[in-house]
Amino acid sequence: MLVEFRVTNFRSFKETQIFSLIAGSDRSLPENTIHSEALGKLRLNRSAVVYGANASGKSNLIAALEFVRRFVLNSVTRRTVRETREGESKALVPVVPFLLHQATREAPSEFELVFIQKDVRYQYGFQVDRQRVHKEWLIAFPHGQPQRWFERTLKEDGEYVWTFRSKQFRGEKQLITDVTRADALYLSVGSNFRLDQLIDVSRWFNRLRFYVPPTSLRAGMSITAARASRHPAFHQRVRELLTFADVGIVDFTVEEVVTEISPQRSLFPEDDRSSAQSRRYEVLLAHQGAPFEEPALLPLQEESRGTQQLFELAARLIDALDEGSLLIIDELDSSLHPILTRKLVEMFHDPQINQNNAQLIFNTHDVSLLDRTLFRRDQIWFTEKDRAGATQLYSLLEFSPRKEEALAKNYLQGRYGAIPFIEDLGEWWAADAETETTEIED
């Protein structure tokens, strides 16, 4: 479970911004909260929604979380390489700092997460720029007592100072230190070397689920289809979800198509190269037409964008609820009906469905969800850019809204900020038309 996330100097985030899932003292909607022994008397929210104008930084919050996940899981094995002007190869970390200020362009980005894994609270973070990790730390809180398992700090001479202060952190620490590259995380390397304690920590990142609606569905690349083709029980659950959503689908079929790819010709005939294989999945959705008629089968690519999104979202949704993991969605309302979007959110709030304490974070423009019967005040967040172009992240709690307050109405009126201030488009149209007339006369 995610407790808190801090991000500094990443994309539109300049100063440190804090995103928290800790529930406040408000007693409303208790079913929306989770209790964990690792937090004592504190409770966590099962979900959080983020509102804001276009380009205000909503998606950058998700991008920050996704970057952390990818870097933790892949920095040990993957290196982004770019050819320099001198012809040399140079590894680059795919991190983007805040570019609108000279001081932050060359400064490292910083990320820190507080999360719970196997009833133990962890605090993990790192600073990194395009070339190297500047700092990394991991603190565990078994039984509520802090244990600083490791810390690395980059010195001015380019060497690292390594600190291991807890006897409870065991294993070949020095060996892992020796093989950790400057552009890789110690957590990533340690889990790859099968250090049990770090494997447990990295598993939390491995179970994070992200979904960003594609601009177009690539034929045959469906994750949901791949799973459904191999697991009948999973196929059944997806079918039931589509039926529940009332999109007119009664079933679907998946055909796995395997294509042999001939290997590249070799200059050495004695090389024994086996052919590679490419797999794709053809999905046909069954629509029930007139009574007593056979269902009509339509390719997934011919379905509406909403149906395509729901089908692709199904795998992440089921995994998150089954595993009790965190699902993060960019624009949940994209192409989905507001009632369906609300029902998906309510699944995470329902303890009978969400028995493993999964969490949901998403951004949206759908103000119909700004409803006190759906969200607590501490579950609603906003993003807004300041005059320097930097994103400010804040909760509805900062405005202390009354219980009877019409949240959607007040949001659209600008009471909470995080909305676009658009001038009269009629003036723009008139000015544009006048300019065209002047050009024609000239």
Coordinates of C-alpha atoms in Angstrom, one line a residue:
M1 CA 0.0 0.0 0.0
L2 CA 1.2 3.5 -0.8
V3 CA 1.3 5.9 2.1
E4 CA 3.1 8.9 0.6
F5 CA 5.0 10.1 -2.5
R6 CA 7.3 13.0 -2.8
V7 CA 8.7 14.4 -6.0
T8 CA 11.2 17.2 -6.6
N9 CA 12.5 18.7 -9.9
F10 CA 10.8 16.3 -12.3
R11 CA 9.1 17.6 -15.4
S12 CA 6.6 20.3 -14.3
F13 CA 7.4 19.7 -10.6
K14 CA 10.1 22.2 -9.4
E15 CA 9.8 22.4 -5.6
T16 CA 9.0 19.3 -3.5
Q17 CA 5.4 18.2 -3.9
I18 CA 3.8 15.7 -1.5
F19 CA 1.0 13.3 -2.5
S20 CA -0.4 11.5 0.5
L21 CA -3.0 8.7 0.9
I22 CA -3.1 9.1 4.7
A23 CA -6.7 9.5 5.8
G24 CA -7.5 12.5 7.9
S25 CA -9.7 12.6 11.0
D26 CA -12.9 13.0 9.0
R27 CA -15.2 10.1 9.9
S28 CA -17.2 10.2 6.7
L29 CA -17.2 7.2 4.3
P30 CA -15.1 4.8 6.6
E31 CA -15.4 2.1 4.0
N32 CA -13.1 4.2 1.8
T33 CA -10.2 3.7 4.2
I34 CA -7.8 0.9 5.2
H35 CA -6.3 0.1 8.5
S36 CA -2.7 -1.3 8.7
E37 CA -0.9 -2.4 11.8
A38 CA 2.3 -0.8 10.3
L39 CA 0.7 2.7 10.7
G40 CA -0.6 2.3 14.2
K41 CA -3.8 4.4 14.5
L42 CA -3.5 6.0 11.1
R43 CA -5.6 4.8 8.2
L44 CA -5.0 5.0 4.4
N45 CA -7.4 5.9 1.7
R46 CA -8.3 3.3 -0.8
S47 CA -8.3 5.8 -3.7
A48 CA -7.4 9.3 -4.7
V49 CA -8.5 11.4 -7.7
V50 CA -6.6 14.3 -9.2
Y51 CA -8.2 17.3 -11.0
G52 CA -6.6 20.1 -12.8
A53 CA -6.5 22.1 -16.1
N54 CA -4.9 20.7 -19.2
A55 CA -1.0 20.7 -18.9
S56 CA -1.2 21.5 -15.1
G57 CA 0.8 18.4 -14.2
K58 CA -1.8 15.7 -13.5
S59 CA -0.1 13.2 -15.9
N60 CA 3.3 14.2 -14.7
L61 CA 2.4 12.9 -11.2
I62 CA 1.7 9.5 -12.8
A63 CA 4.8 9.8 -15.0
A64 CA 6.9 10.3 -11.9
L65 CA 5.5 7.2 -10.2
E66 CA 6.0 5.2 -13.4
F67 CA 9.6 6.4 -13.8
V68 CA 10.4 5.3 -10.2
R69 CA 8.9 1.8 -10.9
R70 CA 10.9 1.4 -14.2
F71 CA 14.1 2.6 -12.7
V72 CA 13.9 0.4 -9.6
L73 CA 13.1 -2.7 -11.7
N74 CA 15.3 -2.1 -14.7
S75 CA 18.3 0.0 -13.9
V76 CA 20.4 -3.1 -13.1
T77 CA 20.1 -4.5 -16.6
R78 CA 19.0 -1.7 -19.0
R79 CA 21.1 1.2 -20.0
T80 CA 19.9 4.0 -22.4
V81 CA 22.8 4.7 -24.7
R82 CA 23.4 7.8 -26.8
E83 CA 26.2 8.4 -29.3
T84 CA 28.1 11.6 -28.4
R85 CA 29.6 14.0 -30.9
E86 CA 33.0 12.4 -30.3
G87 CA 31.6 9.0 -31.4
E88 CA 31.6 7.5 -27.9
S89 CA 28.6 5.8 -26.3
K90 CA 27.2 7.5 -23.2
A91 CA 24.6 6.0 -20.9
L92 CA 21.8 8.3 -20.0
V93 CA 19.1 7.9 -17.3
P94 CA 15.7 8.8 -18.8
V95 CA 14.9 11.4 -16.2
V96 CA 13.6 14.9 -17.1
P97 CA 14.2 17.7 -14.7
F98 CA 12.2 21.0 -14.5
L99 CA 13.5 22.8 -17.6
L100 CA 12.1 26.3 -17.1
H101 CA 14.7 27.4 -14.6
Q102 CA 18.5 27.4 -15.1
A103 CA 19.3 26.1 -11.7
T104 CA 17.1 23.0 -12.0
R105 CA 18.2 21.9 -15.5
E106 CA 21.4 20.5 -14.2
A107 CA 20.2 19.5 -10.7
P108 CA 19.2 15.9 -9.9
S109 CA 15.6 14.9 -9.6
E110 CA 14.5 13.4 -6.2
F111 CA 11.8 10.8 -5.5
E112 CA 10.8 9.3 -2.1
L113 CA 8.0 6.8 -1.3
V114 CA 6.6 5.6 1.9
F115 CA 4.8 2.3 1.4
I116 CA 3.8 -0.9 3.2
Q117 CA 4.9 -4.3 2.1
K118 CA 4.1 -7.5 4.1
D119 CA 2.9 -5.3 7.1
V120 CA 6.2 -3.5 7.3
R121 CA 6.5 0.3 6.5
Y122 CA 9.4 1.3 4.3
Q123 CA 10.8 4.7 3.3
Y124 CA 12.8 4.6 0.1
G125 CA 14.1 7.4 -2.1
F126 CA 16.9 8.5 -4.5
Q127 CA 18.3 11.5 -6.3
V128 CA 19.3 11.0 -9.9
D129 CA 20.3 13.0 -13.0
R130 CA 20.9 11.9 -16.5
Q131 CA 24.3 10.5 -15.7
R132 CA 24.3 9.1 -12.2
V133 CA 22.6 8.5 -8.9
H134 CA 23.5 11.2 -6.4
K135 CA 21.9 9.7 -3.3
E136 CA 19.8 6.6 -2.4
W137 CA 18.4 5.5 0.9
L138 CA 16.2 2.8 2.4
I139 CA 14.7 2.8 5.9
A140 CA 12.5 -0.1 7.3
F141 CA 10.2 0.3 10.2
P142 CA 9.5 -3.2 11.6
H143 CA 7.4 -2.9 14.8
G144 CA 7.5 0.9 14.2
Q145 CA 11.2 1.2 14.9
P146 CA 13.4 2.7 12.2
Q147 CA 16.3 0.7 10.7
R148 CA 18.4 2.5 8.2
W149 CA 19.3 -0.4 6.0
F150 CA 21.6 1.5 3.5
E151 CA 22.5 4.9 2.2
R152 CA 24.8 6.0 -0.6
T153 CA 25.9 9.6 -1.2
L154 CA 27.9 10.9 -4.1
K155 CA 31.0 12.9 -3.1
E156 CA 32.6 15.7 -5.2
D157 CA 35.3 13.4 -6.4
G158 CA 32.8 11.1 -8.0
E159 CA 33.1 8.4 -5.4
Y160 CA 30.3 7.2 -3.1
V161 CA 30.1 7.0 0.6
W162 CA 28.2 3.9 1.6
T163 CA 26.5 3.6 5.0
F164 CA 25.0 0.4 6.6
R165 CA 23.7 1.2 10.1
S166 CA 21.4 -1.6 10.9
K167 CA 22.6 -5.1 11.8
Q168 CA 19.1 -6.3 10.7
F169 CA 20.1 -5.7 7.1
R170 CA 22.0 -8.9 6.1
G171 CA 23.6 -10.4 3.0
E172 CA 26.6 -9.7 0.8
K173 CA 26.3 -5.9 1.1
Q174 CA 29.9 -5.2 0.0
L175 CA 29.7 -7.4 -3.1
I176 CA 26.6 -5.6 -4.2
T177 CA 28.2 -2.2 -3.5
D178 CA 31.2 -3.2 -5.7
V179 CA 29.0 -4.0 -8.8
T180 CA 26.5 -1.2 -8.5
R181 CA 27.1 1.2 -11.4
A182 CA 26.7 5.0 -11.0
D183 CA 23.6 4.9 -13.2
A184 CA 21.9 2.0 -11.3
L185 CA 20.1 1.7 -8.0
Y186 CA 21.5 -0.4 -5.2
L187 CA 17.9 -1.6 -4.6
S188 CA 17.7 -2.8 -8.2
V189 CA 21.1 -4.5 -8.1
G190 CA 20.6 -6.1 -4.7
S191 CA 17.3 -7.6 -5.6
N192 CA 18.8 -8.9 -8.9
F193 CA 21.5 -10.6 -6.7
R194 CA 18.8 -12.3 -4.7
L195 CA 19.2 -10.4 -1.5
D196 CA 16.0 -11.6 0.2
Q197 CA 15.3 -8.3 2.1
L198 CA 15.6 -6.2 -1.1
I199 CA 13.6 -8.7 -3.1
D200 CA 10.7 -8.1 -0.8
V201 CA 11.0 -4.4 -1.2
S202 CA 11.3 -4.5 -5.0
R203 CA 8.3 -6.8 -5.3
W204 CA 6.2 -3.8 -4.1
F205 CA 7.3 -1.9 -7.2
N206 CA 6.9 -4.9 -9.4
R207 CA 3.2 -5.1 -8.5
L208 CA 2.4 -1.5 -9.4
R209 CA -0.1 -1.4 -12.2
F210 CA -0.3 1.5 -14.7
Y211 CA -2.7 2.2 -17.5
V212 CA -2.5 5.0 -20.0
P213 CA -5.2 4.9 -22.7
P214 CA -3.5 4.4 -26.1
T215 CA -4.2 6.9 -28.9
S216 CA -5.0 3.8 -31.0
L217 CA -5.2 0.1 -30.3
R218 CA -2.4 -1.7 -31.9
A219 CA -3.8 -4.9 -33.5
G220 CA -2.8 -8.0 -31.7
M221 CA -1.0 -6.3 -28.8
S222 CA -3.7 -6.7 -26.1
I223 CA -2.4 -7.7 -22.7
T224 CA -5.9 -8.8 -21.6
A225 CA -6.3 -11.0 -24.7
A226 CA -2.9 -12.7 -24.1
R227 CA -4.0 -13.6 -20.5
A228 CA -7.5 -14.7 -21.6
S229 CA -6.1 -17.0 -24.3
R230 CA -4.3 -19.0 -21.7
H231 CA -6.5 -18.9 -18.6
P232 CA -10.2 -19.8 -19.0
A233 CA -11.0 -18.5 -15.5
F234 CA -9.5 -15.1 -16.4
H235 CA -11.5 -15.1 -19.7
Q236 CA -14.7 -15.7 -17.7
R237 CA -14.0 -12.8 -15.4
V238 CA -13.3 -10.4 -18.3
R239 CA -16.5 -11.6 -20.0
E240 CA -18.5 -10.9 -16.8
L241 CA -16.9 -7.4 -16.5
L242 CA -18.0 -6.6 -20.1
T243 CA -21.5 -7.8 -19.5
F244 CA -21.7 -5.8 -16.3
A245 CA -20.6 -2.7 -18.1
D246 CA -23.6 -3.0 -20.4
V247 CA -21.7 -2.4 -23.7
G248 CA -23.7 -5.0 -25.5
I249 CA -21.1 -7.8 -25.4
V250 CA -22.0 -11.3 -24.3
D251 CA -18.7 -13.0 -24.9
F252 CA -15.4 -12.8 -26.8
T253 CA -12.9 -15.1 -28.4
V254 CA -9.2 -14.9 -28.7
E255 CA -7.0 -16.5 -31.3
E256 CA -3.2 -16.6 -30.8
V257 CA -1.4 -16.2 -34.1
V258 CA 2.3 -17.2 -34.2
T259 CA 4.4 -16.0 -37.0
E260 CA 7.9 -17.4 -37.7
I261 CA 10.5 -14.7 -38.3
S262 CA 13.4 -15.8 -40.4
P263 CA 16.8 -15.0 -38.8
Q264 CA 19.1 -12.5 -40.4
R265 CA 21.5 -14.0 -42.9
S266 CA 24.9 -14.7 -41.3
L267 CA 28.3 -14.3 -42.8
F268 CA 29.2 -17.6 -41.1
P269 CA 27.0 -20.5 -42.4
E270 CA 28.1 -22.7 -39.6
D271 CA 26.1 -20.5 -37.2
D272 CA 23.0 -22.4 -36.0
R273 CA 20.3 -19.8 -35.6
S274 CA 16.8 -20.9 -34.8
S275 CA 13.9 -18.8 -36.1
A276 CA 12.3 -16.2 -33.9
Q277 CA 8.6 -16.0 -33.3
S278 CA 6.2 -13.1 -33.2
R279 CA 2.9 -13.5 -31.4
R280 CA -0.3 -11.5 -31.8
Y281 CA -3.8 -11.9 -30.7
E282 CA -7.0 -11.5 -32.7
V283 CA -10.0 -10.7 -30.5
L284 CA -13.6 -11.0 -31.7
L285 CA -16.3 -9.7 -29.4
A286 CA -19.8 -11.3 -29.6
H287 CA -22.8 -9.0 -29.7
Q288 CA -26.3 -10.4 -29.2
G289 CA -28.6 -9.1 -31.9
A290 CA -32.2 -10.1 -32.4
P291 CA -33.7 -12.9 -30.3
F292 CA -32.8 -16.4 -31.4
E293 CA -30.1 -15.1 -33.7
E294 CA -26.5 -16.1 -33.4
P295 CA -24.3 -13.5 -31.8
A296 CA -22.5 -11.3 -34.3
L297 CA -18.7 -11.3 -34.0
L298 CA -16.8 -8.0 -34.4
P299 CA -13.0 -7.4 -34.2
L300 CA -11.9 -5.5 -31.2
Q301 CA -10.4 -2.8 -33.5
E302 CA -13.9 -2.1 -34.8
E303 CA -15.4 -1.4 -31.4
S304 CA -15.8 2.0 -29.8
R305 CA -12.9 3.6 -28.0
G306 CA -14.7 3.1 -24.7
T307 CA -15.1 -0.7 -25.2
Q308 CA -11.4 -1.0 -26.3
Q309 CA -10.3 0.9 -23.2
L310 CA -12.5 -1.2 -20.8
F311 CA -11.1 -4.4 -22.4
E312 CA -7.5 -3.4 -22.0
L313 CA -8.1 -2.0 -18.5
A314 CA -9.6 -5.3 -17.4
A315 CA -6.3 -7.1 -16.9
R316 CA -4.8 -4.3 -14.7
L317 CA -8.1 -4.0 -12.8
I318 CA -8.4 -7.7 -12.0
D319 CA -4.7 -8.0 -11.0
A320 CA -4.8 -5.0 -8.7
L321 CA -7.9 -6.3 -6.8
D322 CA -6.5 -9.8 -6.7
E323 CA -3.0 -8.8 -5.5
G324 CA -4.0 -5.9 -3.3
S325 CA -1.7 -3.7 -5.3
L326 CA -1.8 0.0 -6.5
L327 CA -3.5 0.7 -9.8
I328 CA -2.6 4.1 -11.4
I329 CA -4.6 5.3 -14.4
D330 CA -4.1 8.4 -16.6
E331 CA -7.6 9.8 -17.6
L332 CA -9.8 7.0 -16.2
D333 CA -12.8 8.8 -17.7
S334 CA -11.4 8.7 -21.3
S335 CA -14.1 7.3 -23.5
L336 CA -16.0 5.8 -20.6
H337 CA -19.5 6.7 -19.5
P338 CA -19.5 8.6 -16.1
I339 CA -21.7 6.0 -14.5
L340 CA -19.3 3.2 -15.5
T341 CA -16.3 5.3 -14.3
R342 CA -18.1 5.7 -10.9
K343 CA -18.8 2.0 -10.6
L344 CA -15.2 1.2 -11.3
V345 CA -14.1 3.5 -8.5
E346 CA -16.8 2.1 -6.1
M347 CA -15.2 -1.4 -6.6
F348 CA -12.1 -0.2 -4.8
H349 CA -14.2 1.3 -2.0
D350 CA -16.2 -1.8 -1.5
P351 CA -14.6 -4.0 1.2
Q352 CA -16.5 -7.1 -0.1
I353 CA -14.9 -6.7 -3.5
N354 CA -11.6 -5.1 -2.5
Q355 CA -10.8 -7.7 0.1
N356 CA -7.0 -7.4 -0.4
N357 CA -6.8 -3.6 0.1
A358 CA -5.9 -2.5 -3.4
Q359 CA -5.6 1.2 -4.0
L360 CA -6.5 3.4 -7.0
I361 CA -5.0 6.7 -8.1
F362 CA -6.3 8.4 -11.2
N363 CA -6.8 11.8 -12.8
T364 CA -9.8 13.0 -14.6
H365 CA -11.9 16.0 -15.9
D366 CA -15.2 14.3 -15.0
V367 CA -16.7 16.7 -12.4
S368 CA -19.6 14.4 -11.8
L369 CA -17.2 12.4 -9.6
L370 CA -16.7 15.4 -7.3
D371 CA -19.3 14.0 -5.0
R372 CA -19.1 13.7 -1.2
T373 CA -21.0 10.4 -1.4
L374 CA -18.2 9.0 -3.4
F375 CA -15.0 10.6 -2.1
R376 CA -13.8 11.9 1.2
R377 CA -12.2 15.4 1.2
D378 CA -8.8 13.9 1.7
Q379 CA -9.2 11.8 -1.4
I380 CA -9.6 14.8 -3.8
W381 CA -6.4 16.4 -5.1
F382 CA -5.7 19.3 -7.5
T383 CA -2.8 20.4 -9.7
E384 CA -2.2 24.0 -10.7
K385 CA 0.8 25.8 -12.3
D386 CA 2.2 28.9 -10.7
R387 CA 3.6 31.9 -12.5
A388 CA 7.0 30.1 -12.9
G389 CA 5.2 27.3 -14.8
A390 CA 5.8 24.9 -11.8
T391 CA 3.1 22.5 -10.7
Q392 CA 1.6 22.9 -7.2
L393 CA -0.1 19.8 -5.8
Y394 CA -2.7 20.2 -3.0
S395 CA -5.7 18.5 -1.4
L396 CA -9.3 19.7 -1.0
L397 CA -8.6 19.6 2.7
E398 CA -6.8 22.9 2.4
F399 CA -10.2 24.6 1.7
S400 CA -12.1 23.1 4.6
P401 CA -15.3 22.7 2.5
R402 CA -18.6 22.3 4.4
K403 CA -20.3 19.0 4.4
E404 CA -23.2 20.3 2.3
E405 CA -21.0 22.2 -0.1
A406 CA -21.5 21.5 -3.8
L407 CA -18.0 20.4 -4.8
A408 CA -18.5 20.2 -8.5
K409 CA -20.1 23.6 -8.8
N410 CA -17.6 25.3 -6.6
Y411 CA -14.7 23.7 -8.5
L412 CA -16.0 24.9 -11.9
Q413 CA -16.4 28.4 -10.4
G414 CA -12.7 28.4 -9.5
R415 CA -13.1 28.2 -5.7
Y416 CA -10.4 25.5 -5.4
G417 CA -8.3 26.7 -8.3
A418 CA -6.9 24.1 -10.8
I419 CA -9.1 25.2 -13.7
P420 CA -8.2 27.0 -16.9
F421 CA -8.9 30.7 -17.2
I422 CA -10.0 31.1 -20.8
E423 CA -10.7 34.5 -22.2
D424 CA -13.6 35.2 -24.4
L425 CA -13.1 33.1 -27.5
G426 CA -15.4 35.5 -29.4
E427 CA -12.7 38.2 -29.2
W428 CA -10.1 35.7 -30.5
W429 CA -12.3 34.8 -33.4
A430 CA -13.1 38.4 -34.3
A431 CA -9.4 39.4 -34.1
D432 CA -8.4 36.4 -36.2
A433 CA -11.1 37.2 -38.8
E434 CA -10.0 40.9 -38.9
T435 CA -6.4 39.8 -39.5
E436 CA -7.4 37.6 -42.4
T437 CA -9.5 40.5 -43.9
T438 CA -6.5 42.8 -43.6
E439 CA -4.2 40.3 -45.3
I440 CA -6.6 39.8 -48.2
E441 CA -7.0 43.6 -48.7
D442 CA -3.2 44.0 -48.7

